[in-house]
mmCIF file of C-alpha atoms in Angstrom:
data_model
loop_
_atom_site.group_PDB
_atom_site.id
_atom_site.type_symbol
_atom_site.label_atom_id
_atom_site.label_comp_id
_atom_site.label_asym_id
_atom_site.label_seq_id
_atom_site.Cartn_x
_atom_site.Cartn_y
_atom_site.Cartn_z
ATOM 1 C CA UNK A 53 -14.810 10.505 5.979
ATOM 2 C CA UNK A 54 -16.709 13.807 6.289
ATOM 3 C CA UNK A 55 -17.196 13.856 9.802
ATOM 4 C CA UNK A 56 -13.542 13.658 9.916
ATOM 5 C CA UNK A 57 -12.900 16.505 7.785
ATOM 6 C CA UNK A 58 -15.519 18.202 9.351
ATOM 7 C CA UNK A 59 -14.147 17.765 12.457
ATOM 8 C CA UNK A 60 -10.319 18.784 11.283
ATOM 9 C CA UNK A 61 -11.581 21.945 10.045
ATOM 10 C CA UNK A 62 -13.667 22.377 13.510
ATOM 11 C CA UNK A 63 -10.923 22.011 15.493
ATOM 12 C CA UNK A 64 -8.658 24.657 13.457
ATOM 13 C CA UNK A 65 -11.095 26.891 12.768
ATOM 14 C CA UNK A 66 -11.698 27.152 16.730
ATOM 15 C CA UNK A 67 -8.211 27.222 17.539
ATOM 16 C CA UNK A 68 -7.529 29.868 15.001
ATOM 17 C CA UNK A 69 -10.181 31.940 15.874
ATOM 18 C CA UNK A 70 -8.928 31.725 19.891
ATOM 19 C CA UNK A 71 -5.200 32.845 18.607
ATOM 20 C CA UNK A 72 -6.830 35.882 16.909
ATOM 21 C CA UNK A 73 -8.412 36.653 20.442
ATOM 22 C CA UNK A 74 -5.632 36.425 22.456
ATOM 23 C CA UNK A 75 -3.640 38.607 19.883
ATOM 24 C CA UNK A 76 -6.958 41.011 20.065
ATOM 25 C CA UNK A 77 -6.309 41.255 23.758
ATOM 26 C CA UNK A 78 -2.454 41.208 23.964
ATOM 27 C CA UNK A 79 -3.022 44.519 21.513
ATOM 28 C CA UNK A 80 -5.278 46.271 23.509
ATOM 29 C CA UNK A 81 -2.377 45.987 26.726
ATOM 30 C CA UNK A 82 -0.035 47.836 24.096
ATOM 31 C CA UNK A 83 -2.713 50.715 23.451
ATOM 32 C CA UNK A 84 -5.363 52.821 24.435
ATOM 33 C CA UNK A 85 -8.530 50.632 24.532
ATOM 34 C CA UNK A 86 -10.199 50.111 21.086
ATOM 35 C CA UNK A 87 -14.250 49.428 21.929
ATOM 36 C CA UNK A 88 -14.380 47.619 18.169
ATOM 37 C CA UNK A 89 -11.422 45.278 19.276
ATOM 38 C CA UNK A 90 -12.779 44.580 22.432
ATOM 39 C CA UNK A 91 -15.875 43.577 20.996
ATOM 40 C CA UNK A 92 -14.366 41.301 18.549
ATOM 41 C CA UNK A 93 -12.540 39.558 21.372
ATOM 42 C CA UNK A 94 -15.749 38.929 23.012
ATOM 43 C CA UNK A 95 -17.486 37.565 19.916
ATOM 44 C CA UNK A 96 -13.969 35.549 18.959
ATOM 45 C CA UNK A 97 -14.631 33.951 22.064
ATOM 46 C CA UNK A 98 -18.467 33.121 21.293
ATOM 47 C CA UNK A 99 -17.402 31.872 17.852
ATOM 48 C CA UNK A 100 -14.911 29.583 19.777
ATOM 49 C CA UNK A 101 -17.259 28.144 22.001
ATOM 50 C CA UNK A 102 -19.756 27.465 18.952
ATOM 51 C CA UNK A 103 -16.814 25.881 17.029
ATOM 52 C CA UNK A 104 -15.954 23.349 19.964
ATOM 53 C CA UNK A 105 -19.710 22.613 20.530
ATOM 54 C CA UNK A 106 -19.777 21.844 16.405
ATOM 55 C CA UNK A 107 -16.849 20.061 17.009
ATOM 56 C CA UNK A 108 -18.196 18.140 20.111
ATOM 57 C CA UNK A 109 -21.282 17.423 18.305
ATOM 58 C CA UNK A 110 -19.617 16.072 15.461
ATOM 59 C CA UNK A 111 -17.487 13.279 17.191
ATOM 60 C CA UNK A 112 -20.747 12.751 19.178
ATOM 61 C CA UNK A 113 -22.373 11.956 16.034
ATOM 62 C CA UNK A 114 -19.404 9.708 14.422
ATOM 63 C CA UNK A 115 -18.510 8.198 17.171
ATOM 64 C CA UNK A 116 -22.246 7.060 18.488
ATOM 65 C CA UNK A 117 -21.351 8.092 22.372
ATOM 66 C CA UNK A 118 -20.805 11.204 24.440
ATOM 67 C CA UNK A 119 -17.107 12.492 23.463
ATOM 68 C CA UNK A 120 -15.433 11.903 26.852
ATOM 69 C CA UNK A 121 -14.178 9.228 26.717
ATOM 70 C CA UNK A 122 -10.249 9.706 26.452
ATOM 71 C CA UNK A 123 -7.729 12.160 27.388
ATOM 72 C CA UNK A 124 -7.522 14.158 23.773
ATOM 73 C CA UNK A 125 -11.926 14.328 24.071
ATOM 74 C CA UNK A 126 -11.327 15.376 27.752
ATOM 75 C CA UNK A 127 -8.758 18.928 26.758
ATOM 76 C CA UNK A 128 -11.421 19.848 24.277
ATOM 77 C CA UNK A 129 -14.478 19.549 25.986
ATOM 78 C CA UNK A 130 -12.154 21.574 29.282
ATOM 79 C CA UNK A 131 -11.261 24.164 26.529
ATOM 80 C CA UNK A 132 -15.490 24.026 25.485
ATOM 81 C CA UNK A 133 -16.351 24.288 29.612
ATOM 82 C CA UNK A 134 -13.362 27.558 29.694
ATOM 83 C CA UNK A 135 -15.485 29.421 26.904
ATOM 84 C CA UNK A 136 -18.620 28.923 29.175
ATOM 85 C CA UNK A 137 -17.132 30.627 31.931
ATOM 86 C CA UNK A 138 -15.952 33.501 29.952
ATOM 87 C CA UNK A 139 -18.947 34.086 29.099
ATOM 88 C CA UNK A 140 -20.877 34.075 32.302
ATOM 89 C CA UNK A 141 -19.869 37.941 33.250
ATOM 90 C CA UNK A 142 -21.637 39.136 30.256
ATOM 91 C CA UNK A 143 -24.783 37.027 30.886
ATOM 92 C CA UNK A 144 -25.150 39.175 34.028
ATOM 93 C CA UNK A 145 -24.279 42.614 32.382
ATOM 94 C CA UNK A 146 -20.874 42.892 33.987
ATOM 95 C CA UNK A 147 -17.056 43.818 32.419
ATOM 96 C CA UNK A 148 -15.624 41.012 31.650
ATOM 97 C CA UNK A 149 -12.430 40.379 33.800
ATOM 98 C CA UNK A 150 -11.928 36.710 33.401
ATOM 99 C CA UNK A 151 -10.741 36.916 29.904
ATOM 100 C CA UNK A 152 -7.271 37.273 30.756
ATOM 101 C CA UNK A 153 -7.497 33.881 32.050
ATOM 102 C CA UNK A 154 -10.366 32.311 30.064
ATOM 103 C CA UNK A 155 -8.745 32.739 26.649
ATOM 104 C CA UNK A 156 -5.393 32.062 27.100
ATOM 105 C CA UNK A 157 -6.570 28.924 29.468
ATOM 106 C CA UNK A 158 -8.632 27.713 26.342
ATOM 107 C CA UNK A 159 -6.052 28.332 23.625
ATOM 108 C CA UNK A 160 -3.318 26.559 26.139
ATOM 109 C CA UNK A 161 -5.945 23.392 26.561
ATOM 110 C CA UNK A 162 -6.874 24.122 22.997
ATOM 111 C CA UNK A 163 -3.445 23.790 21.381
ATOM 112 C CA UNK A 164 -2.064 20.773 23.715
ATOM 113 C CA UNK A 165 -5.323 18.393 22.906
ATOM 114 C CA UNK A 166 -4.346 19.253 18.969
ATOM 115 C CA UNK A 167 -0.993 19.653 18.929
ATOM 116 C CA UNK A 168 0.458 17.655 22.093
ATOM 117 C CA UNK A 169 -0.708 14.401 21.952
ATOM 118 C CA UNK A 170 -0.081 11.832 18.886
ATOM 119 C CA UNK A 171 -2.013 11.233 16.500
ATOM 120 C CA UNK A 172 -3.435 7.912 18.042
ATOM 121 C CA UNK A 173 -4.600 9.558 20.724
ATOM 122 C CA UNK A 174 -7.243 11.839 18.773
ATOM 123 C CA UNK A 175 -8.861 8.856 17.188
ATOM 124 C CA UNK A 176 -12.347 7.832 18.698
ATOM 125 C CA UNK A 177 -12.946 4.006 19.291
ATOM 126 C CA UNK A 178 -15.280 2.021 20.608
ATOM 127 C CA UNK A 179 -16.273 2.015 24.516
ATOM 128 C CA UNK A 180 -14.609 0.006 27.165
ATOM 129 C CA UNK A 181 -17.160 -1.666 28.909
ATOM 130 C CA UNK A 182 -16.740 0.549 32.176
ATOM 131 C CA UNK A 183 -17.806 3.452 29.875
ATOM 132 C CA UNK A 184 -20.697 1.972 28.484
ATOM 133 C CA UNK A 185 -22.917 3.419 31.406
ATOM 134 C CA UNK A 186 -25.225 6.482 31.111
ATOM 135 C CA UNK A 187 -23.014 7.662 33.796
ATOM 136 C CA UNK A 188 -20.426 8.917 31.610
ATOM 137 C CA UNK A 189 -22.016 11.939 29.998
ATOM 138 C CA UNK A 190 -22.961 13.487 33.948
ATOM 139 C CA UNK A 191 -19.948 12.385 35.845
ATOM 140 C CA UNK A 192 -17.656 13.324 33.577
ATOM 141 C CA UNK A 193 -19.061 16.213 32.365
ATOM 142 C CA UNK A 194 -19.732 17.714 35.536
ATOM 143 C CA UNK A 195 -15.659 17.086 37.044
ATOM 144 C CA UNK A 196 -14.547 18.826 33.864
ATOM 145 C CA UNK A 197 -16.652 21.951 34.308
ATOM 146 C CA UNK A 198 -15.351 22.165 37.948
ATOM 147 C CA UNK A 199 -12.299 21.967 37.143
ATOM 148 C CA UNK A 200 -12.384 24.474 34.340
ATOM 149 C CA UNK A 201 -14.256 26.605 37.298
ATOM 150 C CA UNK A 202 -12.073 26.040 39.823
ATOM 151 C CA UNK A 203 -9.068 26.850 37.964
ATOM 152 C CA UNK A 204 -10.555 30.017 36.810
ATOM 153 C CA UNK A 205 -11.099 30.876 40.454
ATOM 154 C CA UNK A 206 -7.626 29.861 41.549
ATOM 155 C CA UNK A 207 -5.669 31.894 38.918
ATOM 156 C CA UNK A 208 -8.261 34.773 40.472
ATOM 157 C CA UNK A 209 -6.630 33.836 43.758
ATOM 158 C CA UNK A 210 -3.109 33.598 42.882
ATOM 159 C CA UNK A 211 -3.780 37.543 40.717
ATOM 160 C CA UNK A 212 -5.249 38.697 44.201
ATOM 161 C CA UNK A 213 -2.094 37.883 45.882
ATOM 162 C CA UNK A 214 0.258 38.704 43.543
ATOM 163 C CA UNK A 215 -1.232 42.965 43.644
ATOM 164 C CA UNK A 216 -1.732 42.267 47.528
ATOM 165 C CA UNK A 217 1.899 41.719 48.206
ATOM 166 C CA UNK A 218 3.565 44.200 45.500
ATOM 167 C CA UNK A 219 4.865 46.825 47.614
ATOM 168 C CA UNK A 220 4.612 49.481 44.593
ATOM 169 C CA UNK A 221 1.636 50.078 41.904
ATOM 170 C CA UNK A 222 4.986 51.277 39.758
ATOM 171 C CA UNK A 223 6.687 48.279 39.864
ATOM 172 C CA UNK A 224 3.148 46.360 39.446
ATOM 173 C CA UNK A 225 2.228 48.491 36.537
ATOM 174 C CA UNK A 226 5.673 47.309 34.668
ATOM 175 C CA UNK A 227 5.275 43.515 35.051
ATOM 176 C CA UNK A 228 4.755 41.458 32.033
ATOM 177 C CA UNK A 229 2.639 39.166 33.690
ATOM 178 C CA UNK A 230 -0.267 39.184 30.978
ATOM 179 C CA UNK A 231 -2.789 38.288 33.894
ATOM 180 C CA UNK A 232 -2.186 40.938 35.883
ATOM 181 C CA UNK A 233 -1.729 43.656 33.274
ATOM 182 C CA UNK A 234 -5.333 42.847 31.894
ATOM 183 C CA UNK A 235 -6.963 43.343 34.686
ATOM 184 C CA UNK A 236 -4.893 46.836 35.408
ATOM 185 C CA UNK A 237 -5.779 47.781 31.620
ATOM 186 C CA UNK A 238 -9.729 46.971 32.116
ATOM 187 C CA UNK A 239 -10.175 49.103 35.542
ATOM 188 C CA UNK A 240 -7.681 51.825 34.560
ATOM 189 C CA UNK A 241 -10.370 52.464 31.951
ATOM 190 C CA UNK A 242 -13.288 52.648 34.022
ATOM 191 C CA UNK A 243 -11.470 54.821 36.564
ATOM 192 C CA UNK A 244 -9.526 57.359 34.704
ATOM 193 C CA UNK A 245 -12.139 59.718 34.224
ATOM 194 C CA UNK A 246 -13.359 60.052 37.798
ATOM 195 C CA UNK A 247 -9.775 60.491 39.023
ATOM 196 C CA UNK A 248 -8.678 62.429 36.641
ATOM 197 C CA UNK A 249 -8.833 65.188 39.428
ATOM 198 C CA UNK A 250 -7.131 63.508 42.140
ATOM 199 C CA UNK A 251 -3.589 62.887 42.840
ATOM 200 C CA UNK A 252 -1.810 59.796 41.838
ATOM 201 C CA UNK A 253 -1.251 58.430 45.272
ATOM 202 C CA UNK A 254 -5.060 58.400 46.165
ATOM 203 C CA UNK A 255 -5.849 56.617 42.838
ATOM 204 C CA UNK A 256 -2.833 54.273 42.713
ATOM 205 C CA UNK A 257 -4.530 53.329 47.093
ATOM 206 C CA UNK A 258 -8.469 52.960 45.434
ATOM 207 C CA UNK A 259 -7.487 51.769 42.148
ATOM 208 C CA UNK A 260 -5.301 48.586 44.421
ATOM 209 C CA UNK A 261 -7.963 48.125 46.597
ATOM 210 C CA UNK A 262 -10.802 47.834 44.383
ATOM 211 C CA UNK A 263 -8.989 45.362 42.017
ATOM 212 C CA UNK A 264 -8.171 43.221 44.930
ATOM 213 C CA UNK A 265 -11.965 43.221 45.676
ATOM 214 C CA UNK A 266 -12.935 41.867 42.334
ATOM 215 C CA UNK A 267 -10.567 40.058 41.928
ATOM 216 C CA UNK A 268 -11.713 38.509 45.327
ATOM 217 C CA UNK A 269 -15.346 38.982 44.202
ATOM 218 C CA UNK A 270 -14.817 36.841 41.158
ATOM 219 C CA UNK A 271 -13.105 33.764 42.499
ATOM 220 C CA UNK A 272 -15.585 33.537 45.192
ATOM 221 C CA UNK A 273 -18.301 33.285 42.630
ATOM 222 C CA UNK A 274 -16.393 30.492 40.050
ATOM 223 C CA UNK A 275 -14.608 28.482 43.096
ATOM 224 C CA UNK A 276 -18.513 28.133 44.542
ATOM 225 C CA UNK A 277 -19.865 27.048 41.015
ATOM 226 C CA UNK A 278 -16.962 24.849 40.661
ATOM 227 C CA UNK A 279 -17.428 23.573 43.700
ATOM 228 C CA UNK A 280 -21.018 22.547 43.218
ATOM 229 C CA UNK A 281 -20.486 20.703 39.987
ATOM 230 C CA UNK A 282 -17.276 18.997 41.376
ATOM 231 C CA UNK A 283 -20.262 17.690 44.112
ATOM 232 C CA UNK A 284 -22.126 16.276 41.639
ATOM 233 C CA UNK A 285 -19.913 14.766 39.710
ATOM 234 C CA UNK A 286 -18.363 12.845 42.537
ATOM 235 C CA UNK A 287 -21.382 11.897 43.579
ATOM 236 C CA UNK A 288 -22.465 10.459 40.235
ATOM 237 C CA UNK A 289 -19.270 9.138 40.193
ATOM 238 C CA UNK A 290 -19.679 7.143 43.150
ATOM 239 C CA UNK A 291 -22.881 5.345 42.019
ATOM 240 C CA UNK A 292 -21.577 5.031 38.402
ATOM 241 C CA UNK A 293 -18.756 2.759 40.444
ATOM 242 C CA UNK A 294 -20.613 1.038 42.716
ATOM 243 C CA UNK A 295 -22.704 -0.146 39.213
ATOM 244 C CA UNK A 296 -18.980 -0.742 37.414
ATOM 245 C CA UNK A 297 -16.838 -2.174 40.526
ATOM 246 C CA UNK A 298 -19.212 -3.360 42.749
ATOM 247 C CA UNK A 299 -18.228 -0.880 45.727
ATOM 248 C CA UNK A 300 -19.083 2.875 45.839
ATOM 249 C CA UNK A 301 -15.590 4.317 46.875
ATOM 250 C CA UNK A 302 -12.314 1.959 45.750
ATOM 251 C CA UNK A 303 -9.516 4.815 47.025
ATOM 252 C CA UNK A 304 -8.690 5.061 44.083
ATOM 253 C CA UNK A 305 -5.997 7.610 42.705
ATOM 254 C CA UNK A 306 -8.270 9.272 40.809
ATOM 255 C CA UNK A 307 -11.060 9.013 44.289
ATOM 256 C CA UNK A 308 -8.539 9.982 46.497
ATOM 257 C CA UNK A 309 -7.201 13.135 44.523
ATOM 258 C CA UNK A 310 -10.639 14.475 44.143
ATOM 259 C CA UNK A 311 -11.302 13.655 47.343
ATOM 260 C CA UNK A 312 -8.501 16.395 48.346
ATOM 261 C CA UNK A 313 -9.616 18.339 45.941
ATOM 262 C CA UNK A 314 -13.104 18.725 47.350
ATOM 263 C CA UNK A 315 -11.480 19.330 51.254
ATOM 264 C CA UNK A 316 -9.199 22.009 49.838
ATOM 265 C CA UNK A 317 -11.677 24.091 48.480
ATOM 266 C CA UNK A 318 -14.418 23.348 50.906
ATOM 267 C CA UNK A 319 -11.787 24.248 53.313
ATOM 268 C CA UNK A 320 -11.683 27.559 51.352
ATOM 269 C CA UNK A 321 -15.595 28.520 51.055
ATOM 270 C CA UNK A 322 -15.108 27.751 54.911
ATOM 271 C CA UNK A 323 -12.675 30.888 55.132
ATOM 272 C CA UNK A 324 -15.179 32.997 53.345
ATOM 273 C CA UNK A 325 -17.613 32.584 56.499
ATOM 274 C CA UNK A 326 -15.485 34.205 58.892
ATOM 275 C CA UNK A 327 -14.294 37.955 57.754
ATOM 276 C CA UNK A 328 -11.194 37.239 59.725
ATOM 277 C CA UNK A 329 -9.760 34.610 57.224
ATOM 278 C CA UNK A 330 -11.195 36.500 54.529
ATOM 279 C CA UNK A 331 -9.145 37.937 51.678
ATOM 280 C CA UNK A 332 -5.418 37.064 51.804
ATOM 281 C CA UNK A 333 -6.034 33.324 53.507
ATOM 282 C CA UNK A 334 -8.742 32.454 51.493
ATOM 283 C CA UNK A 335 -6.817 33.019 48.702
ATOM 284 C CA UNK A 336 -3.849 31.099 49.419
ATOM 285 C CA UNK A 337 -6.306 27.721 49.920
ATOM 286 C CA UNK A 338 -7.299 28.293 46.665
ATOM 287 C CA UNK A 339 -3.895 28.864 45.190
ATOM 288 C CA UNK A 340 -3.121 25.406 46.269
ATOM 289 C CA UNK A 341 -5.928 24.288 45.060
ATOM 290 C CA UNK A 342 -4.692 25.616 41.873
ATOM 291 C CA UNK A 343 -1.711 22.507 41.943
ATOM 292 C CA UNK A 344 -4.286 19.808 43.584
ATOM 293 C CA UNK A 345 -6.600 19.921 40.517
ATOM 294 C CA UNK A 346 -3.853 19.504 37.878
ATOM 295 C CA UNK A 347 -2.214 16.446 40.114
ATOM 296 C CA UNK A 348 -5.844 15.424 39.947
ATOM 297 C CA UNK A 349 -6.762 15.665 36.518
ATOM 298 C CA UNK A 350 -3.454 16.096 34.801
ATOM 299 C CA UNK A 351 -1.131 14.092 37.131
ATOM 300 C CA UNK A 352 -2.917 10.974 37.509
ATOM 301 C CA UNK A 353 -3.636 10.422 33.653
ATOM 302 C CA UNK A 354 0.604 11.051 33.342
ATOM 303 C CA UNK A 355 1.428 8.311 35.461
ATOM 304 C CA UNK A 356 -1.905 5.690 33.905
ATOM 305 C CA UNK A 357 -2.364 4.626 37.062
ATOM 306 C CA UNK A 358 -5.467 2.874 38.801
ATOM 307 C CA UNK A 359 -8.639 2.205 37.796
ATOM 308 C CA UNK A 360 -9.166 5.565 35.865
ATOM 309 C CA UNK A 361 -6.135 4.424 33.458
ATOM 310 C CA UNK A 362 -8.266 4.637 30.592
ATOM 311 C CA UNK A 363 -8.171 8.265 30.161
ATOM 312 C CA UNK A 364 -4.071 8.356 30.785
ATOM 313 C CA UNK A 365 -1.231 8.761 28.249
ATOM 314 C CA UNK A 366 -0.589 5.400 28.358
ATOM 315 C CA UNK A 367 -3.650 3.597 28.012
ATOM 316 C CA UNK A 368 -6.766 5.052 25.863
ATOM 317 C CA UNK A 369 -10.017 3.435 25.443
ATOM 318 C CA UNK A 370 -9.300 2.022 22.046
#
């Protein structure tokens, strides 16, 4: 009974906390920047990611087995993996420009694992026997950080694009795309004083360019961590099945989808080795990467198909 409460207060007090940051930031695109609300969006977010891990920790505890083990355990640890990410910019002293997808990612992930699926669903039980393996806590740990990675890098990707094709800064500047305008808010900042002297074409020229480049910058660096832990954990994966099924690769729904998964993005760090493919095709790999990982993750749990079906809609490990 207390690790229950505990836990419902854990898991509103973390979603609360992420609502107050995206209102923090959705503020700051209606005004001048505010250094003390920027700040408290960046510690909103730590407090988040301390919430989930008390939150993790808690089912962890009450439940007697690594919390991964159904679909509702799945969102929260995705949302936990999203608040890592945010904060990996600040570890290395740099702006923070993935928290216009970071926090509204985690609040979206956040809010469906709570709010979207019944009540049923959120109830721990005990393991099916193909989860009682130490396998669990590194495979599936280490495909839910890549895919928290590699859809931070996409959404990078598809922002890249989106300021690469718009024929006019004006009619970029007045989108409402909340991605986009973020990222014009936090480098309009850092370059207003240094152009204040120049005209408005030769800013509007550097200002596009430069964005592009870290905003190319960026998902290079997240698509090649995400790639590296979605490695791993289909690796593990594989000898966690040939211990479970007998046979190290089955084809699988969930196999095969990560399977493309992995091509399509090793397809794109392939681009990124030849200038020439650089930029603009590079980007659109990972943009479809972008759909490939929620057919992976998302689509195959819809349907509760194959031997992964205990982590679908229909059928939960209980």
């Amino acid at each position: 009974m207390i690790f229950a409460t505990l836990e419902h207060i854990l898991t509103h007090l973390s979603f609360s906390i992420i609502s107050i940051v995206i209102t923090i930031l959705l503020m700051n695109l209606l005004v001048h920047e505010i250094i003390g609300l920027h700040d408290s969006s960046e510690k909103g977010m730590i407090a988040t990611f301390f919430s989930i891990t008390g939150l993790l920790v808690t089912r962890w505890i009450s439940s007697k087995h690594f919390p991964l083990s159904n679909l509702y355990e799945s969102l929260i640890f995705l949302s936990w993996s999203l608040s890592i990410i945010h904060m990996i910019p600040k570890m290395e002293n740099h702006k923070n420009y993935l928290s216009a997808i970071t926090a509204p990612s985690a609040i979206f992930t956040q809010g469906f694992a709570t709010s979207g699926l019944s009540t049923e669903m959120h109830q721990s039980a005990i393991l099916v026997p193909a989860l009682q393996s130490q396998w669990l806590m590194m495979h599936v740990s280490m495909m839910l950080l890549s895919y928290a990675s590699l859809l931070c890098g996409s959404l990078l990707s598809v922002a890249f694009l989106v300021i690469t094709f718009r024929k006019n800064i004006d009619i970029f500047c007045k989108s409402n795309n909340f991605l986009i305008k973020s990222f014009f808010f936090y480098c309009l900042n850092d370059k207003r004083n240094v152009f204040k002297d120049t005209s408005f074409l030769s800013f509007r020229n550097y200002y596009k360019y430069q964005l592009t480049q870290r905003l190319d910058y960026w998902s290079y660096r997240v698509i090649s961590l995400g790639f590296t832990f979605l490695t791993i954990g289909i690796l593990s994966g594989a000898v966690w099945a040939n211990e479970a099924w007998g046979s190290y690769w089955n084809w699988d729904p969930k196999e095969t989808w990560a399977f493309i998964t992995w091509t399509i993005f090793a397809i794109y760090l392939h681009t990124r080795t030849n200038k020439s493919l650089q930029g603009t095709n590079s980007a659109l790999v990972s943009s479809i990467g972008f759909l490939i990982i929620w057919i992976c993750y998302f689509g195959i749990n819809l349907l509760g198909i194959g031997l992964h079906s205990y982590g679908s809609f229909v059928l939960q490990s209980n």
